[in-house]
Each structure stands twice: as structure tokens, then as C-alpha cells.
XYZ file of C-alpha atoms in Angstrom:
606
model
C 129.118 -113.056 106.501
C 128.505 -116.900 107.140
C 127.018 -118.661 103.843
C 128.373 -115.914 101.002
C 126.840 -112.874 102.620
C 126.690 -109.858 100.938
C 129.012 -108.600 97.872
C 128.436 -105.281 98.374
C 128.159 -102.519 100.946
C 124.901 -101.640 103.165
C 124.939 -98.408 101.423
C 124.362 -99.931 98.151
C 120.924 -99.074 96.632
C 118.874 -102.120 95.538
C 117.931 -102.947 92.423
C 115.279 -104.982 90.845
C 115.727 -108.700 91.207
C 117.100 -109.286 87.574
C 119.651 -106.683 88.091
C 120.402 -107.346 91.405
C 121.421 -110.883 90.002
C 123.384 -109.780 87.650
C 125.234 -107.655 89.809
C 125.813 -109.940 92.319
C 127.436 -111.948 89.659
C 130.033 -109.200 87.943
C 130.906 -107.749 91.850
C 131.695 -111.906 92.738
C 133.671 -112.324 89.661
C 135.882 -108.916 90.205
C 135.903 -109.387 94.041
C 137.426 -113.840 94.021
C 138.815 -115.522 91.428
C 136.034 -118.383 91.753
C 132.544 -117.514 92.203
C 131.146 -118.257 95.424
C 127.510 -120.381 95.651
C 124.811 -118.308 97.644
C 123.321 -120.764 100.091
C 119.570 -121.066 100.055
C 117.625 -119.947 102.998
C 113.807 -120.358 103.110
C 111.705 -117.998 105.479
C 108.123 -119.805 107.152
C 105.840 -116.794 109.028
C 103.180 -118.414 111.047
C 101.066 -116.218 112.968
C 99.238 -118.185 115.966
C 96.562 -116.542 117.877
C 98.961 -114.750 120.069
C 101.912 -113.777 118.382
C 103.965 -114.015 115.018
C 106.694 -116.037 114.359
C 109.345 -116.303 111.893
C 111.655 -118.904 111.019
C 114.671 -119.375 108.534
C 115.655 -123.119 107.683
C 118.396 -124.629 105.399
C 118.382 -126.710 102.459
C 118.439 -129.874 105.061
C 114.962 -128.404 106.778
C 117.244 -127.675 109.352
C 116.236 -124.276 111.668
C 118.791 -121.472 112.091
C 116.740 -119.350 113.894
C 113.452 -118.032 115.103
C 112.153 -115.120 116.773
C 108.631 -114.317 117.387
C 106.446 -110.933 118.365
C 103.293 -110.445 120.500
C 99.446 -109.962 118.764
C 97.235 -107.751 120.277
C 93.861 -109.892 121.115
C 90.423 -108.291 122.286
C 88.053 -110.542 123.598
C 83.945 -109.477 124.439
C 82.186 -112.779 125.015
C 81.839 -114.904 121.630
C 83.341 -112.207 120.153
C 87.721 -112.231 119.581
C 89.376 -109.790 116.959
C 92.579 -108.474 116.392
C 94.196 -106.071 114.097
C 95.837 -106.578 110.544
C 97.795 -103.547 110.912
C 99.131 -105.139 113.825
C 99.958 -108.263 112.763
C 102.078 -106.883 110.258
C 104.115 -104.819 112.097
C 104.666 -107.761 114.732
C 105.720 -110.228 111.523
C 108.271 -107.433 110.319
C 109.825 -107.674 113.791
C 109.919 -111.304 113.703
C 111.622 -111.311 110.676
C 113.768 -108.852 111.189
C 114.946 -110.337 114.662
C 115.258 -113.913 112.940
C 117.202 -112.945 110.527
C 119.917 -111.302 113.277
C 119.289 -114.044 115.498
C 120.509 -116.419 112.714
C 122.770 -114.231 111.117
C 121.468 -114.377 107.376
C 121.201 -111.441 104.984
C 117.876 -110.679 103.317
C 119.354 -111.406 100.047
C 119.745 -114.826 101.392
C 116.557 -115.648 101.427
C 115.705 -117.798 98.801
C 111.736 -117.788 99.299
C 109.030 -117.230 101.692
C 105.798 -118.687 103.154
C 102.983 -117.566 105.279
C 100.512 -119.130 107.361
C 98.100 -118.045 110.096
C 95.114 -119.032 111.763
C 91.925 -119.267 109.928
C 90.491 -115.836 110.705
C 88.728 -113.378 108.645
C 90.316 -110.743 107.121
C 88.163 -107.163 106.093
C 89.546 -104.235 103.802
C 88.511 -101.809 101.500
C 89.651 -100.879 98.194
C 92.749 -99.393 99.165
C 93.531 -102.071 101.093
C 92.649 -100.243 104.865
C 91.070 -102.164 107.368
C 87.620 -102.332 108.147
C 85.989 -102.803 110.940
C 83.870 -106.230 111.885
C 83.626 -105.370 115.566
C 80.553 -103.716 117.761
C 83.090 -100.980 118.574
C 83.210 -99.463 115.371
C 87.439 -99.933 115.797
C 88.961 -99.793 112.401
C 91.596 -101.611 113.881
C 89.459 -104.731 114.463
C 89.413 -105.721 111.202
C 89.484 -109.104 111.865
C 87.235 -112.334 113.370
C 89.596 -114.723 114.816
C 89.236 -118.016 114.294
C 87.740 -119.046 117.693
C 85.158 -116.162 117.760
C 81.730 -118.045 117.590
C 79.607 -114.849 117.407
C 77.915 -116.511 114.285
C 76.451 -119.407 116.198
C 72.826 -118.685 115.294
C 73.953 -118.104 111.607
C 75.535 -121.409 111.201
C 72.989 -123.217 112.095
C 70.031 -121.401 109.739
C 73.147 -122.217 106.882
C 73.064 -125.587 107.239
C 68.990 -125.799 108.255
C 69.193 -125.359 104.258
C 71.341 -128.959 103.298
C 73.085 -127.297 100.772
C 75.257 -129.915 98.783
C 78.692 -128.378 98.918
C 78.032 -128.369 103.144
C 78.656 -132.713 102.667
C 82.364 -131.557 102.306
C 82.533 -129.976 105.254
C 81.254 -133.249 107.735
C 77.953 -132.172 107.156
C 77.757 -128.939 108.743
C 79.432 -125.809 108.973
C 81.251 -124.497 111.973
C 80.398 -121.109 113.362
C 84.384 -120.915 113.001
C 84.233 -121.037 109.486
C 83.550 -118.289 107.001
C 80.250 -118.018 105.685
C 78.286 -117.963 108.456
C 80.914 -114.754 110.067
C 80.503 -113.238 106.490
C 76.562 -113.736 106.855
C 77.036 -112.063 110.883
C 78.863 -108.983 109.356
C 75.922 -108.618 106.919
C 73.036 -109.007 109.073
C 74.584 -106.767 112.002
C 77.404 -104.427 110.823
C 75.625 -103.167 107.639
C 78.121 -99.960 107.213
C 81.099 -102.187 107.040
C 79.430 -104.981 104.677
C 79.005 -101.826 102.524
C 82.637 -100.753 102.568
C 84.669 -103.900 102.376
C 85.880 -104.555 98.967
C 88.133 -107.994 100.056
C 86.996 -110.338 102.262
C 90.190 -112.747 102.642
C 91.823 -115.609 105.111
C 94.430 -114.215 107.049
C 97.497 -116.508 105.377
C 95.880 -115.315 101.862
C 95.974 -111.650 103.256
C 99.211 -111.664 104.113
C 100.524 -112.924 100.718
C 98.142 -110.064 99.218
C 99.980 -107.879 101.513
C 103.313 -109.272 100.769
C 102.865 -109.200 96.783
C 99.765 -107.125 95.878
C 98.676 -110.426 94.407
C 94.964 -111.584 96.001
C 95.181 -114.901 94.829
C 93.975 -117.236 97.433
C 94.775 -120.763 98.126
C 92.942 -124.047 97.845
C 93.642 -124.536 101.429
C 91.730 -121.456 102.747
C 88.975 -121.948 100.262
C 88.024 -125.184 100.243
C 88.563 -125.536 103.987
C 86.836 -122.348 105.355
C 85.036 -121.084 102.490
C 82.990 -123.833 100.792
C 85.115 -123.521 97.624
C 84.656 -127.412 95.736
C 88.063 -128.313 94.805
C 87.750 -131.093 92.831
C 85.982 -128.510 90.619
C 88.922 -126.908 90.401
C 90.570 -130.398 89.512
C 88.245 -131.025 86.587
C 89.317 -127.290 85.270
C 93.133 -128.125 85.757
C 93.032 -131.294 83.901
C 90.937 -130.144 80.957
C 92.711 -126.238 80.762
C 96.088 -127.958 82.171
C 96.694 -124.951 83.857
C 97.971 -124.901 87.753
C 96.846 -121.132 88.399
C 93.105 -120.812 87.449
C 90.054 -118.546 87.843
C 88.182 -119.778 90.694
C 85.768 -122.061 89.404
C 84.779 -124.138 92.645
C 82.301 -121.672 93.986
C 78.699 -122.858 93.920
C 77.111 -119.689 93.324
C 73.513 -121.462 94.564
C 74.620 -121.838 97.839
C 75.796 -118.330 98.161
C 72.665 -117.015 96.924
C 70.568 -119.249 98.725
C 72.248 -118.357 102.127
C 71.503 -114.452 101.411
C 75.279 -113.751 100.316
C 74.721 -113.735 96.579
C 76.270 -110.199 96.249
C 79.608 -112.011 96.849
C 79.005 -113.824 93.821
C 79.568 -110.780 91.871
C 82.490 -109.390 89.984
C 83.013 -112.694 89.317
C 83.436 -113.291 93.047
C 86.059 -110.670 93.241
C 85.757 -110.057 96.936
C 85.728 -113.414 97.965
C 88.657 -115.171 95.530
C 88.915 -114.584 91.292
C 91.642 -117.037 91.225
C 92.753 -120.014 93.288
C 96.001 -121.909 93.182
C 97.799 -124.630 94.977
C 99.831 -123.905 98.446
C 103.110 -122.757 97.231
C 102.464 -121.378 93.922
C 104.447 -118.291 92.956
C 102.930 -115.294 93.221
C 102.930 -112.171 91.287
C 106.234 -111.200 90.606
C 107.400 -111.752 94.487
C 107.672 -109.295 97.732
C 107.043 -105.472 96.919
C 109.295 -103.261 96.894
C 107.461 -101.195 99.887
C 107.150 -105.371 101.458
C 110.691 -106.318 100.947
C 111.798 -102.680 103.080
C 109.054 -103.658 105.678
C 110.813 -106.908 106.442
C 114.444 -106.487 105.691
C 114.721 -108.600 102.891
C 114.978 -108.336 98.797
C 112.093 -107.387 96.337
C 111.027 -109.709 94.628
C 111.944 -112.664 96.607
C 109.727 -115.552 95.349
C 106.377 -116.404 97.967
C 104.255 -119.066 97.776
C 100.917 -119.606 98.023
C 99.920 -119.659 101.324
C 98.167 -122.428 103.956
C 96.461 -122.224 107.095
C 98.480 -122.919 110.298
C 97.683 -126.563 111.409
C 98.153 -127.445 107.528
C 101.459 -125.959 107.605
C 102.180 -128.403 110.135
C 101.207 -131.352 108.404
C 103.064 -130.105 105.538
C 106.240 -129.690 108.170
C 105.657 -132.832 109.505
C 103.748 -135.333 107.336
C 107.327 -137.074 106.041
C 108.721 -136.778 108.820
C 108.879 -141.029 109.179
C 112.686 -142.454 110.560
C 113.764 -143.615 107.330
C 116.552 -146.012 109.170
C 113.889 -148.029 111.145
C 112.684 -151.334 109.781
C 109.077 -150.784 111.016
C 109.301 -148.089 108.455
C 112.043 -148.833 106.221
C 109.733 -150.481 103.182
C 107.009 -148.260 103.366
C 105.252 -147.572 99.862
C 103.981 -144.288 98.230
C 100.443 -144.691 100.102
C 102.157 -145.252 103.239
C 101.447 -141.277 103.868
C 97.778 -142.538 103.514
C 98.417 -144.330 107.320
C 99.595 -141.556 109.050
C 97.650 -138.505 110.969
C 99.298 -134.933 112.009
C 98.171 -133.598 114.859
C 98.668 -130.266 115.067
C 98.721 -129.380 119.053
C 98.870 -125.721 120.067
C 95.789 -123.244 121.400
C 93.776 -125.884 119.767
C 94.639 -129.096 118.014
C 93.690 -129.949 114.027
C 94.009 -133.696 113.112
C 95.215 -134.359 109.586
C 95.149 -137.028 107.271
C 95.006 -137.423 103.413
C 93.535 -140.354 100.982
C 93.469 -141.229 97.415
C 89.639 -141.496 97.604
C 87.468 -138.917 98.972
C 85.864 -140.471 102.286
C 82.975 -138.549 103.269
C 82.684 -139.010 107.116
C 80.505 -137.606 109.657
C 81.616 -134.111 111.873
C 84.797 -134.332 110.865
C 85.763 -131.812 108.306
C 86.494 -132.992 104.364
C 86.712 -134.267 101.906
C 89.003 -131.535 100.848
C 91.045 -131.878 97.737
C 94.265 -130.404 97.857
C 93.591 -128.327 100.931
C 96.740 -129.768 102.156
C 99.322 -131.831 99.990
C 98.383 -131.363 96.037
C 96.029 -134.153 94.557
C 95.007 -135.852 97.976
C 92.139 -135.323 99.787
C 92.280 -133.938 103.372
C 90.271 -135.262 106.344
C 90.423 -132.825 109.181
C 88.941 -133.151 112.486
C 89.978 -131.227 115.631
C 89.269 -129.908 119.453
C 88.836 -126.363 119.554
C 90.450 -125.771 122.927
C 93.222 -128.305 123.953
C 96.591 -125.778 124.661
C 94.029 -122.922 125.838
C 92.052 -125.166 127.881
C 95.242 -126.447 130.007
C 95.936 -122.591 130.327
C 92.434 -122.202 131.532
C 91.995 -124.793 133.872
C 95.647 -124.289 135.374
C 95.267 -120.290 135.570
C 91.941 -120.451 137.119
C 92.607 -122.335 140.164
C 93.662 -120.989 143.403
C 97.270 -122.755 143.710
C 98.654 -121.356 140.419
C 100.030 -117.741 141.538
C 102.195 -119.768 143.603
C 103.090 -122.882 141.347
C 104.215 -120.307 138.491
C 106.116 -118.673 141.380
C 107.760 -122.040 141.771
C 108.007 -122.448 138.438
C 110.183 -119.465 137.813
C 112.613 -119.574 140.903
C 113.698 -123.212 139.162
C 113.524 -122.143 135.894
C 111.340 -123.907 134.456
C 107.836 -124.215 132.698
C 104.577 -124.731 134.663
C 104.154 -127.697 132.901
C 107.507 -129.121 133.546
C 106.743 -128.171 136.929
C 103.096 -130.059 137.338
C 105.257 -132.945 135.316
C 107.890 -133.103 138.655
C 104.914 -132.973 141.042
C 103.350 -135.836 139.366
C 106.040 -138.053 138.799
C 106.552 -137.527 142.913
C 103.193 -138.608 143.678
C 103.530 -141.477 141.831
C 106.183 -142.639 143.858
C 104.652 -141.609 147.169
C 101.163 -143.032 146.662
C 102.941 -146.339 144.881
C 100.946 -145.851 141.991
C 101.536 -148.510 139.227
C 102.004 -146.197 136.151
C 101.098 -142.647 136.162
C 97.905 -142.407 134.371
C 96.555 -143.808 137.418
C 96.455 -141.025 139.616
C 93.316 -139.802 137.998
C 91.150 -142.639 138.291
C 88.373 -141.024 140.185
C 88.695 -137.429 138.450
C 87.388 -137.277 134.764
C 87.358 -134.848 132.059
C 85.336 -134.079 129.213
C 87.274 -131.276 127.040
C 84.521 -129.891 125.525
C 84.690 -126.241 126.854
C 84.605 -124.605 123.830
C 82.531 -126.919 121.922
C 83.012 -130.032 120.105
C 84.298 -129.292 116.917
C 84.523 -133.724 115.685
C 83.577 -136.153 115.555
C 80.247 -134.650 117.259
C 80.503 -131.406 115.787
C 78.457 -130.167 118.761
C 79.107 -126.082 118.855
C 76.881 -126.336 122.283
C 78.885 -128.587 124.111
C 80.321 -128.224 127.780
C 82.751 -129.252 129.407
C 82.782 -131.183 132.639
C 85.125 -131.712 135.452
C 83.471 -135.118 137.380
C 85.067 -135.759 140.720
C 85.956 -132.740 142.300
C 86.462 -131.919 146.412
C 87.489 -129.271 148.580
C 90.958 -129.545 147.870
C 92.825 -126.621 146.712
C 96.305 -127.687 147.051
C 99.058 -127.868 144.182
C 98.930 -131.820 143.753
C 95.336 -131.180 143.504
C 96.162 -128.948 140.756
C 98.489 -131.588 138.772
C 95.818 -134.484 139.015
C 93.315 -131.909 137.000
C 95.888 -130.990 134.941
C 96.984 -134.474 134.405
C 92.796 -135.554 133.492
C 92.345 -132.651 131.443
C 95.307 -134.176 129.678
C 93.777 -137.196 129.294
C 90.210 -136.272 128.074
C 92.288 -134.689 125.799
C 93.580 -137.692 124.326
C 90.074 -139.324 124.702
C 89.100 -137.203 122.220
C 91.430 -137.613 119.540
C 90.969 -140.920 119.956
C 87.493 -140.363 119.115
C 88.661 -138.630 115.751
C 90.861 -141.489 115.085
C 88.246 -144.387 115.525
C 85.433 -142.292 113.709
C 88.334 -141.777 110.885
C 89.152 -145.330 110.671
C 85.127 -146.680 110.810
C 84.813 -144.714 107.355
C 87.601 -146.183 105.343
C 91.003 -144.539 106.814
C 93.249 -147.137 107.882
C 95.360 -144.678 110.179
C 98.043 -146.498 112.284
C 100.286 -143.768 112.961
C 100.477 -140.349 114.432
C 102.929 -137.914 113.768
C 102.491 -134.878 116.687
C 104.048 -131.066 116.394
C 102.864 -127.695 117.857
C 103.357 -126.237 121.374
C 101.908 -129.340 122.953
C 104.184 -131.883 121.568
C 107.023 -130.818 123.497
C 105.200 -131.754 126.466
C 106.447 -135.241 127.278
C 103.600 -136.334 129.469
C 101.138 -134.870 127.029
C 102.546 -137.359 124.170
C 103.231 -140.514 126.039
C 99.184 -140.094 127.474
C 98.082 -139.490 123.581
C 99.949 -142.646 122.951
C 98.930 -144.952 125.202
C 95.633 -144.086 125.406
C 95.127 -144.165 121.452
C 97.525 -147.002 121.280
C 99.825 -146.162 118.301
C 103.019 -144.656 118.321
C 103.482 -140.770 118.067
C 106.766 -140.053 115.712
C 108.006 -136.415 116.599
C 109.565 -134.125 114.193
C 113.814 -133.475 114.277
C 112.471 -129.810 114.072
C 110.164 -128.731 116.724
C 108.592 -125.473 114.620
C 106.767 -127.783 112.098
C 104.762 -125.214 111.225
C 107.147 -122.358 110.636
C 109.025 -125.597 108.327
C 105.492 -125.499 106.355
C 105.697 -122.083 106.223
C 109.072 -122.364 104.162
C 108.274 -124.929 102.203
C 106.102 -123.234 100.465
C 108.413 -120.411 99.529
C 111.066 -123.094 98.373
C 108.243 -124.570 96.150
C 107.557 -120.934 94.844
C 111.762 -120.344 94.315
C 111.545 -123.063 91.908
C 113.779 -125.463 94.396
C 111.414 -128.576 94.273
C 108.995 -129.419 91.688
C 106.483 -129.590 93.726
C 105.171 -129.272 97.400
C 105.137 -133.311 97.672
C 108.712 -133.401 96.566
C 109.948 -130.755 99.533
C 108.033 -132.350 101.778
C 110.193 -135.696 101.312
C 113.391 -133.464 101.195
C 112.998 -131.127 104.258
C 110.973 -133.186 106.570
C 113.276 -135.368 109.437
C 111.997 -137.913 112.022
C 113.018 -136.898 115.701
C 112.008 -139.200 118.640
C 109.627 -142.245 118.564
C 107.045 -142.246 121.082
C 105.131 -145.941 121.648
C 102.088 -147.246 123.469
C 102.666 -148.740 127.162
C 103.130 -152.467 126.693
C 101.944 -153.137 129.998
C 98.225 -154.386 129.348
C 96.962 -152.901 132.762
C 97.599 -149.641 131.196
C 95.538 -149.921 128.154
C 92.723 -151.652 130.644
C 92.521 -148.568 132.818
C 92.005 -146.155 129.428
C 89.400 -148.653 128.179
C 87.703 -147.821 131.124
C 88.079 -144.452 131.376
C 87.296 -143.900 127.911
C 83.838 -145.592 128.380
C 83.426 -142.447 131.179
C 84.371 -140.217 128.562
C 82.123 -141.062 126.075
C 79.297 -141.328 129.108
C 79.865 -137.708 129.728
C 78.597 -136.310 126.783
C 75.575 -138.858 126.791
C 74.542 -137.509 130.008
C 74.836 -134.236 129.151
C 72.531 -134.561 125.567
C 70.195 -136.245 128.297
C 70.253 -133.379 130.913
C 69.559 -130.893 128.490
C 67.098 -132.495 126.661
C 65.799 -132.513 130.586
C 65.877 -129.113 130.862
C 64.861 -128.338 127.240
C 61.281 -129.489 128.373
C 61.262 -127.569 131.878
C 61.445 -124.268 129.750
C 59.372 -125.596 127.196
């Protein structure tokens, strides 16, 4: 088999890791005369919000091959769940099918990462699911990320000012942990009663992988209110890089009606907290390693959420041969923001200092690369409002029919029609078909800078036609308010100390070329895009080369297995940057008017 394969049969009973080592060795020395180097293959799992993925890169960061598997999803109103059980399964066929796809061995793999979305994980003491859904499902054992069913509960949280909520913008997000935890309790009594770990999914799934439940300071201190620069303080005086958990503020927990999660020395919340891509326990299971194909106890790291995976894939990923970026010192990473572009997209970007800033998530220390503090803003619907706005309008049934005859995406598709009408309408530059159709994103809420859970969206310039270049100009504005909006993230960033003057852009999104020459001329800096599209998957794997011992640390990798792909910069021409000026004053109109309307109908009702 390519790379060393195996040096024994299939039928050849596994062993435990030392032995199998050892093995390996003797049966290489009888079999060649000179023994022959194993090549190192790291394995990233992301699960997304509608399927798993898998990944296997080189020691260049270089993919060999992906595969991914559908998630079941059920949606009632604000409420979205899914199934651990499920997931599972649908990573163990990922796997599995990467692995053939890139034909490498499961003793090839060197180490392994997870990452997932930031939902909430229930089980009970032998590790079954519980149930967090109306239905009473044991199989919907988990609140997805995007489920805002704990509106009301977020907002009585932060009514209380609690000091560990200033590292979180301000406020806490319906989408973040406590106040689901604090839903559960008030409304699904039974199951509060039975569940005996409440966990992120990425830290589940290393829990599942290794039977270890240590979580990581990237869940924790991003979705869970853990303080870690307490951690920090412990580190430095215990010098110690796997601690108890000693970030929680048990004051807040009691004051928000959780305290009983403070007990057991907050066993079912997190007992011990270590950086993304520490080893743990003694690898994959035995029962694990069979589940997935590969070797027990094949080192995993410490896990991160999704969108941090993909600023960990990406954050290096600078062209090393250009002389814009040739000289660039250590805090150059300081200048650069990830964004992170799929069903929604998270903006990233670390500092020295902690900057406290205003509805935008952070300070968080270490959430993302060890001993920097995160900033994270984001748009809570940016790939699944496109989806939405295309798949709800009467010309799409026959666009995708289009689409598929030519063999290609409905984006690529909406892409041809607009590049056409450009030409036929003798447009100067593209951007400026929409100038009498404006978008404000905000269908699912703004997550930052407003960190408004109660805004709407707004479509402003509408008529009665229904036709498919009808279609691609709301496409192409719902594109663009996009982009508005990050760069509202980006100015609100840099007003509070951040000195961000380049973006680095992966996820679903990115590959959309329309998508990231709009983002760049209407935020005006260029947009460097990874060699390796599946940023996040690269995350994913970094993490189990840090836990395999193959870089000292996560920063280290980073610089190793990152690669620059394509440069994407700003429109020189200055009538382009005049027409986003203007349209960005619209944008930021939009939401004004809408605060004003509803304080207008606030007093009707009153």
C-alpha cells in the first residue's frame, strides 16, 4: 500500500499500541533489509450542521482525501436538535470512506481531531442520550447551535450584569450555553434530573472517542462562561498544561439558578480543562478505534469548535513569497481576521492584550491559538440565508433545473446570469446591478456588533418581478448586506484597539468567487484564501498532530501546515468603493428604522 502500508495481514489481531509498535518493527526488519519510515497522516472530523466530514492531510497540510455523511436535523420553530447517536454513526462512515477514498490504512493515522458546531450535548451516566426536546425523543439529545428556544432566558441572565458576562461582549447569546442549560431546567424537569454530562459537541465527541471528558478552553470559555485567564494564573503558578477547571465563577452559576452544576466539583459541566490539542487519555478506545477503522490508541487532541478550527486551518495561511508579506513580524497574526463562511459566518481575530469591545464576543484567552486572546464576532445566517432567499422564490425549481443539465452549482449558475446582465445593461462593474435593491441580513438575528437576538431582516426594493435575473439581483444584494455586515465587525473591531488589515476567508462560502471579491471591495482589504479549501477539517488535524507529539505546540503546526492559495484585492477603481459607501450608509439606515418602527409599535400595544 502507498506510504508503507501495512506489515501484516488483515487477519492479524490488533494489539495494544505499545505492542503493536513493536511488532511493526520486528515484522519490517524480517520482511526488508532496511526499515521502511511510516508516513504520518493526521485525521480532522468536523461535523457542520448538516453532515460530518472527515479529512486525512499529510505532513505538508496537504489533503488526500475527504468524504462526508448526512445529519439528521429536526426543526419545530426556535427549536433545532439532532441526535448524538447519529452523528456518530455518520462520522464512522466519513472516516471510513476517507480513508478508502485516499487510500491510507488506519494504522497510518498518526493523530486525530474533532470539531463541531457549538451545540449542546445531554447524557446520562452511562453515557445514553437524553432527551432536551418537547417530544420526549431520546434521540434528540441535542440543542443545535442555532436553536434560540432560550431567548427569554438569556435575557433574565444578563438582566443580572454578572462580571464574567463582560467577556462575552456584554451579553450572552441565546446560542450559547447557559441560558439552553437554564431552558432544560425550567421546562424539561425529568431530563435535568437524569443528565449526568452536560458537554459541547467537539468535547463529546473526544469523550466518546477516548472515555476522557476533559473539555477544552475553546468550548468553555466561548460558550460556557468559563474565565480563562483564570486558568492562566493556575498554569503559571502549578506549571501544569492539563488542570482542574478552575475558571468557573461559581456566583454566577448560583446566581442564575444553576448552582447544582456547581457541584461535584462541577463534574457535569467540565472537572478539567486543557488547551485545543492536548492528548487525551491514553488515545481512541478500543470499542472507538473498531467504530472508525483505525488503531487504538491513536493519539486525539483536545478538541475546538468548528469556525475555530478554521482559524486554526487558516490563520498562517499568509504567501510567504510576496513582499507585501515577506517581513512580517511575530504580531503580524495580530492584523489578520478569519472568517469562517459556511451556514453562518464567525469572524476571528487574536491580540496580545485583552480588548473588551462591545457585542462582539471576547475577550477569550486561548479559546483559539494558546496564550492569545480571541475576539469573535459573527452573522448567524449568511450560507443558510442565501439558501433561504434563493429556495423560497418562485424561479428556483427551474434555475436548479438549469443548474443541473450544465452541471453546475446554483451559485455558479446565478454567477453566469449576472455576469450577462452586466454586459447587456452596460453596467460599469457588477456590484452595480443592485443599486436600488438593499439588504439587511439580519434574519436570524444580529449576533455583532449589535448583538440584537430580535432583529429582522429586510429586503427594500422589491416589484412584481418573478423572473430568474430577478432572482440573481437578490441573490447578488443579499450578498452584499452580507459583506456590509462584516464590515461592521471589522470597523467596530478596529474602533477598540484591533488594527486588522487583512482577511483571510475559508468555509463553504469562500469558494464562491463573487461572494469574496464583494467582501473585498466592499470592506476594502484583501481576502488571502487558503491552498486547502477544508480549513476546517485542516484544524481538525492539527490538533491530533499536536496530540501525536509532531509539533510542540498548536502555534508551531499552525506555521507548518497552513499554505496561502489565491490573493483576492479591493477594486481599485474609486467609483466602486463610492457606490459601497453609499450603500453601506442604507445598510446601517435599515436597522435604525427598524429600532424606530418598533419602538412605534411598542407604544400602540402599550
Amino acid at each position: 500500500m502507498a506510504g508503507g502500508g501495512r506489515a501484516w495481514s488483515d487477519s492479524t489481531p490488533l494489539l495494544d499500541p505499545s505492542t503493536q509498535r513493536d511488532r511493526f518493527s520486528v515484522e519490517m526488519a524480517t520482511a526488508v533489509p532496511l526499515e521502511v519510515p511510516r508516513r504520518s497522516v493526521f485525521l480532522g472530523v468536523d461535523v457542520g450542521t448538516g453532515s460530518a466530514r472527515a479529512g486525512l492531510f499529510d505532513e505538508d497540510g496537504k489533503l488526500l482525501g475527504s468524504a462526508s455523511s448526512p445529519i439528521q436535523i429536526w426543526k419545530e420553530g426556535d427549536c433545532v436538535e439532532q441526535s448524538s447517536t447519529d452523528i456518530w454513526h455518520s462520522i464512522c462512515a466519513a472516516v471510513k470512506s476517507a480513508c478508502s477514498l485516499a487510500s491510507v490504512a488506519g494504522e497510518e493515522v498518526t493523530g486525530l481531531g474533532f470539531a463541531a458546531t457549538c451545540s449542546l450535548v445531554a447524557v446520562d451516566s452511562e453515557g445514553s442520550p437524553v432527551s432536551v426536546s418537547w417530544s420526549g425523543d431520546s434521540r434528540r439529545n441535542v440543542i443545535v447551535w442555532m436553536d434560540h428556544r432560550a431567548v427569554k432566558q438569556a435575557e433574565r441572565i444578563n438582566s443580572y450584569n454578572s462580571t464574567v458576562l463582560q467577556y462575552c461582549g456584554g451579553a450572552l447569546s441565546p446560542e450559547m450555553q447557559p441560558p439552553k442549560l437554564l431552558w432544560v431546567k425550567e421546562n424539561l424537569q425529568e431530563s435535568w434530573s437524569m443528565v449526568f454530562r452536560w458537554m459541547d459537541l467537539s468535547d463529546w465527541l473526544s469523550y466518546r472517542a477516548t472515555g476522557d471528558d476533559t473539555r477544552s478552553l475553546c468550548t468553555t470559555v466561548c460558550k460556557w462562561t468559563y474565565l480563562g485567564h483564570a486558568h492562566m494564573q493556575q498554569i503559571s503558578e502549578k506549571a501544569s498544561r492539563d488542570m482542574e477547571a478552575c475558571g468557573w465563577d461559581d456566583d454566577f452559576w448560583e446566581e442564575i439558578g444553576l448552582g447544582d452544576l456547581v457541584d461535584g466539583h462541577h463534574a457535569k459541566i467540565g472537572r478539567s480543562v486543557a488547551f485545543p490539542g492536548h492528548a487525551l487519555g491514553s488515545g481512541l478506545t478500543p470499542t472507538a478505534a473498531k467504530e472508525l477503522g483505525l488503531v487504538a490508541g491513536t493519539p486525539v487532541g483536545t478538541s475546538l469548535i468548528d469556525a475555530h478550527a478554521g482559524g486554526v486551518g487558516v490563520m498562517e495561511s499568509v504567501p510567504v513569497s510576496d513582499p507585501e508579506y515577506k517581513d512580517m513580524d511575530q504580531e503580524a497574526i495580530c492584523c489578520r481576521m478569519v472568517l469562517v463562511c459556511g451556514t453562518s459566518t464567525c469572524h476571528m481575530a487574536i491580540s496580545r492584550s485583552k480588548l473588551f469591545i462591545p457585542g462582539v464576543w471576547g475577550p477569550f484567552w486561548s479559546a483559539m491559538v494558546p496564550e492569545y486572546w480571541l475576539t469573535e464576532g459573527g452573522q448567524s445566517a449568511t450560507g443558510a440565508l442565501l439558501d433561504h432567499i434563493i429556495e423560497n422564490h418562485v424561479a428556483s425549481p427551474h434555475l436548479a433545473n438549469r443548474a443541473a443539465s450544465q452541471g453546475i452549482s446554483l451559485f455558479q449558475l446565478l454567477n453566469k446570469i449576472l455576469e450577462s446582465m452586466m454586459h447587456d445593461k452596460g453596467s460599469p462593474f457588477l456590484a452595480a446591478l443592485t443599486d436600488d435593491i438593499h439588504v439587511l441580513p439580519d434574519f436570524h438575528g444580529n449576533r455583532s456588533p449589535i448583538a440584537d437576538p430580535k432583529a429582522k431582516g429586510i429586503v427594500c426594493g422589491l416589484t412584481l418581478d418573478t423572473s430568474e435575473k430577478q432572482l440573481a439581483l437578490l441573490y447578488l444584494a443579499t450578498v452584499q448586506g452580507i459583506a456590509y455586515g462584516t464590515r461592521h465587525i471589522v470597523e467596530h473591531c478596529n474602533a477598540h484597539e484591533h488594527k486588522i488589515d487583512t482577511l483571510l476567508a475559508c468555509g463553504g462560502l469562500a469558494k464562491n468567487p463573487i461572494f469574496i471579491q464583494e467582501h473585498a471591495d466592499i470592506i476594502g482589504y484583501p481576502i488571502i484564501l487558503p491552498r486547502e479549501s477544508e480549513s476546517v477539517l485542516l484544524g481538525a488535524a492539527i490538533l491530533g498532530a499536536v496530540a501525536a507529539k509532531k509539533y510542540s505546540s498548536l502555534n508551531e503546526a499552525m506555521k507548518a501546515l497552513n499554505a496561502a492559495g489565491q490573493v483576492v484585492h479591493p477594486s481599485k477603481d474609486p467609483k466602486v468603493k463610492k457606490y459601497h459607501d453609499a450603500k453601506y450608509r442604507i445598510f446601517r439606515e435599515l436597522y435604525e428604522q427598524q429600532l424606530s418602527q418598533r419602538s412605534i409599535m411598542a407604544q400602540a400595544l402599550a
